[in-house]
Coordinates of C-alpha atoms in Angstrom, one line a residue:
M2 CA 119.2 107.5 90.1
E3 CA 117.4 106.1 87.1
R4 CA 113.7 105.9 86.7
K5 CA 112.2 102.5 87.4
V6 CA 110.7 100.9 84.3
K7 CA 108.0 98.3 84.4
Y8 CA 109.5 96.2 81.5
N9 CA 113.2 96.1 80.8
Y10 CA 114.8 96.4 77.4
A11 CA 115.5 92.6 77.1
F12 CA 111.9 91.7 77.9
K13 CA 110.5 94.1 75.3
L14 CA 112.9 92.9 72.7
E15 CA 111.9 89.3 73.4
C16 CA 108.2 90.1 73.0
V17 CA 108.8 92.0 69.8
E18 CA 110.9 89.1 68.3
L19 CA 108.1 86.7 69.1
V20 CA 105.7 88.8 67.1
L21 CA 108.0 89.7 64.2
K22 CA 110.2 86.6 63.8
K23 CA 108.1 83.8 65.1
H24 CA 104.8 85.3 63.8
Y25 CA 103.0 85.2 67.1
S26 CA 100.0 87.5 67.4
N27 CA 100.0 90.4 69.9
A28 CA 97.3 88.6 71.9
D29 CA 99.3 85.4 72.1
V30 CA 102.4 87.2 73.3
S31 CA 100.2 89.1 75.8
N32 CA 98.8 85.8 77.2
L33 CA 102.2 84.2 77.2
K34 CA 104.4 86.9 78.7
G35 CA 101.9 89.1 80.6
P36 CA 102.0 92.7 79.3
D37 CA 99.0 94.3 77.8
E38 CA 98.3 93.7 74.1
S39 CA 98.4 97.5 73.4
D40 CA 101.9 97.7 75.0
I41 CA 103.2 95.0 72.7
R42 CA 101.6 96.6 69.7
K43 CA 103.3 99.9 70.6
W44 CA 106.7 98.2 71.2
V45 CA 106.4 96.5 67.7
Q46 CA 105.6 99.8 66.0
F47 CA 108.5 101.6 67.8
Y48 CA 110.8 98.7 66.9
K49 CA 109.8 98.9 63.2
S50 CA 110.3 102.7 63.1
Y51 CA 113.4 103.1 65.2
G52 CA 115.0 99.7 65.6
K53 CA 116.3 98.5 68.9
I54 CA 116.7 102.1 70.1
G55 CA 112.9 102.5 70.0
L56 CA 112.6 100.0 72.8
L57 CA 115.1 101.7 75.2
P58 CA 113.5 103.3 78.2
R59 CA 113.3 107.1 77.8
K60 CA 114.3 109.4 80.6
N61 CA 112.0 112.3 81.5
Q62 CA 112.3 114.5 78.5
S63 CA 111.4 118.1 78.2
Y64 CA 110.2 119.3 74.9
S65 CA 110.5 122.8 73.5
I66 CA 107.4 125.0 72.8
D67 CA 108.3 124.9 69.1
F68 CA 108.4 121.1 69.1
K69 CA 105.0 120.9 70.9
L70 CA 103.5 123.3 68.4
K71 CA 105.0 121.3 65.5
V72 CA 103.4 118.1 66.8
L73 CA 100.0 119.7 67.3
K74 CA 100.0 121.3 63.9
R75 CA 101.0 118.1 62.2
I76 CA 98.2 116.2 63.9
K77 CA 95.7 118.9 62.7
S78 CA 97.0 119.3 59.2
K79 CA 97.6 115.6 58.3
S80 CA 94.8 114.3 60.5
L81 CA 97.1 112.0 62.4
S82 CA 95.9 110.0 65.3
I83 CA 97.6 110.5 68.6
A84 CA 99.3 107.1 68.3
E85 CA 100.6 107.9 64.8
A86 CA 102.0 111.2 66.1
C87 CA 103.7 109.4 69.0
L88 CA 105.3 107.1 66.5
E89 CA 106.3 109.8 64.1
F90 CA 107.9 112.1 66.7
N91 CA 109.2 109.3 69.0
I92 CA 107.1 110.4 72.0
P93 CA 106.7 107.5 74.5
T94 CA 103.1 107.9 75.6
K95 CA 99.9 109.3 74.1
S96 CA 99.0 111.0 77.4
T97 CA 101.9 113.5 76.7
I98 CA 100.2 114.7 73.5
I99 CA 96.8 114.7 75.0
K100 CA 98.0 117.0 77.8
W101 CA 99.6 119.3 75.3
Q102 CA 96.3 119.5 73.4
K103 CA 94.3 120.3 76.6
D104 CA 96.8 122.9 77.7
F105 CA 96.9 124.5 74.2
I106 CA 93.1 124.7 74.0
N107 CA 92.7 126.1 77.6
F108 CA 95.7 128.5 77.7
G109 CA 97.1 128.9 74.2
I110 CA 100.8 129.0 73.7
E111 CA 101.3 130.0 77.4
G112 CA 99.9 126.5 78.3
L113 CA 102.8 124.9 76.4
Q114 CA 105.5 126.7 78.5
P115 CA 107.5 124.3 80.7
K116 CA 106.2 124.1 84.2
P117 CA 108.5 124.1 87.2
K118 CA 108.9 120.8 88.9
G119 CA 109.1 119.9 92.5
R120 CA 108.3 122.0 95.6
P121 CA 108.6 125.7 95.3
K122 CA 111.7 127.2 96.9
S123 CA 109.6 129.5 99.1
M124 CA 108.3 126.5 100.9
S125 CA 111.7 125.4 102.2
N126 CA 112.0 128.6 104.3
F127 CA 108.4 128.4 105.6
K128 CA 108.0 128.6 109.3
R129 CA 104.8 129.0 111.2
K130 CA 104.4 132.4 112.7
K131 CA 103.6 132.5 116.4
R132 CA 100.4 134.1 117.2
K133 CA 101.0 137.3 119.0
S134 CA 98.4 139.7 120.0
D135 CA 98.8 143.2 121.4
K136 CA 96.5 142.6 124.4
A137 CA 97.6 140.8 127.4
L138 CA 96.0 137.5 128.3
T139 CA 93.3 137.6 131.0
R140 CA 93.8 135.5 134.2
E141 CA 91.2 133.0 132.9
E142 CA 93.1 132.5 129.6
E143 CA 96.4 132.1 131.4
L144 CA 94.9 129.4 133.7
L145 CA 93.4 127.6 130.6
I146 CA 96.8 127.6 128.9
E147 CA 98.5 126.3 132.1
N148 CA 95.8 123.7 132.6
E149 CA 96.4 122.4 129.0
R150 CA 100.2 122.3 129.5
L151 CA 99.7 120.3 132.7
R152 CA 97.4 117.9 131.0
C153 CA 100.0 117.3 128.3
E154 CA 102.7 116.8 130.8
N155 CA 100.5 114.3 132.8
A156 CA 99.7 112.3 129.6
L157 CA 103.4 112.2 128.7
L158 CA 104.4 110.9 132.1
K159 CA 101.7 108.2 132.0
K160 CA 103.0 107.1 128.6
L161 CA 106.5 106.9 129.9
Q162 CA 105.4 104.9 132.9
A163 CA 103.5 102.5 130.7
L164 CA 106.6 102.0 128.5
I165 CA 108.8 101.3 131.5
Q166 CA 106.3 98.7 132.8
A167 CA 106.1 97.1 129.4
E168 CA 109.9 96.8 129.3
E169 CA 110.0 95.2 132.8
V170 CA 107.3 92.7 131.8
A171 CA 109.4 91.8 128.7
K172 CA 112.5 91.3 130.8
K173 CA 110.6 89.0 133.2
R174 CA 109.3 86.9 130.3
K175 CA 112.8 86.5 128.9
Q176 CA 114.1 85.3 132.3

């Protein structure tokens, strides 16, 4: 199952061609077609750098620690903006690099380690433990538990009776 994308390849290509071939401004295309002006600017830059391949939707990519470090070092050494780094390294969103920077500042190289995705395996075997105590229940506690059980049973029977009556009323209305 593929990831759902907001704008498909053909739409992006159409917007880029309006800007590059028909010399529309990014704002004009934004007003005409609907996407944000910054999205159009980004699509045009990726198209200029990578051609039509730059507009293809990217699946969830995982980057190596070495690659992440290389990007962060290049940003620092060449004073690249995050947008320029995205363009140079073909990273789809600026938020990816921003997250790497925060993780690197807070946790060092360990912060750049890939994190496990999804629910932990230990959760799939999780079952609630029944409360057991060593002492026996007092007569009063037993009566309270029985009273609660009988209340639940009574409520269930009332709901059942109400459903049956509702069905009978519906049948009468049909006839």
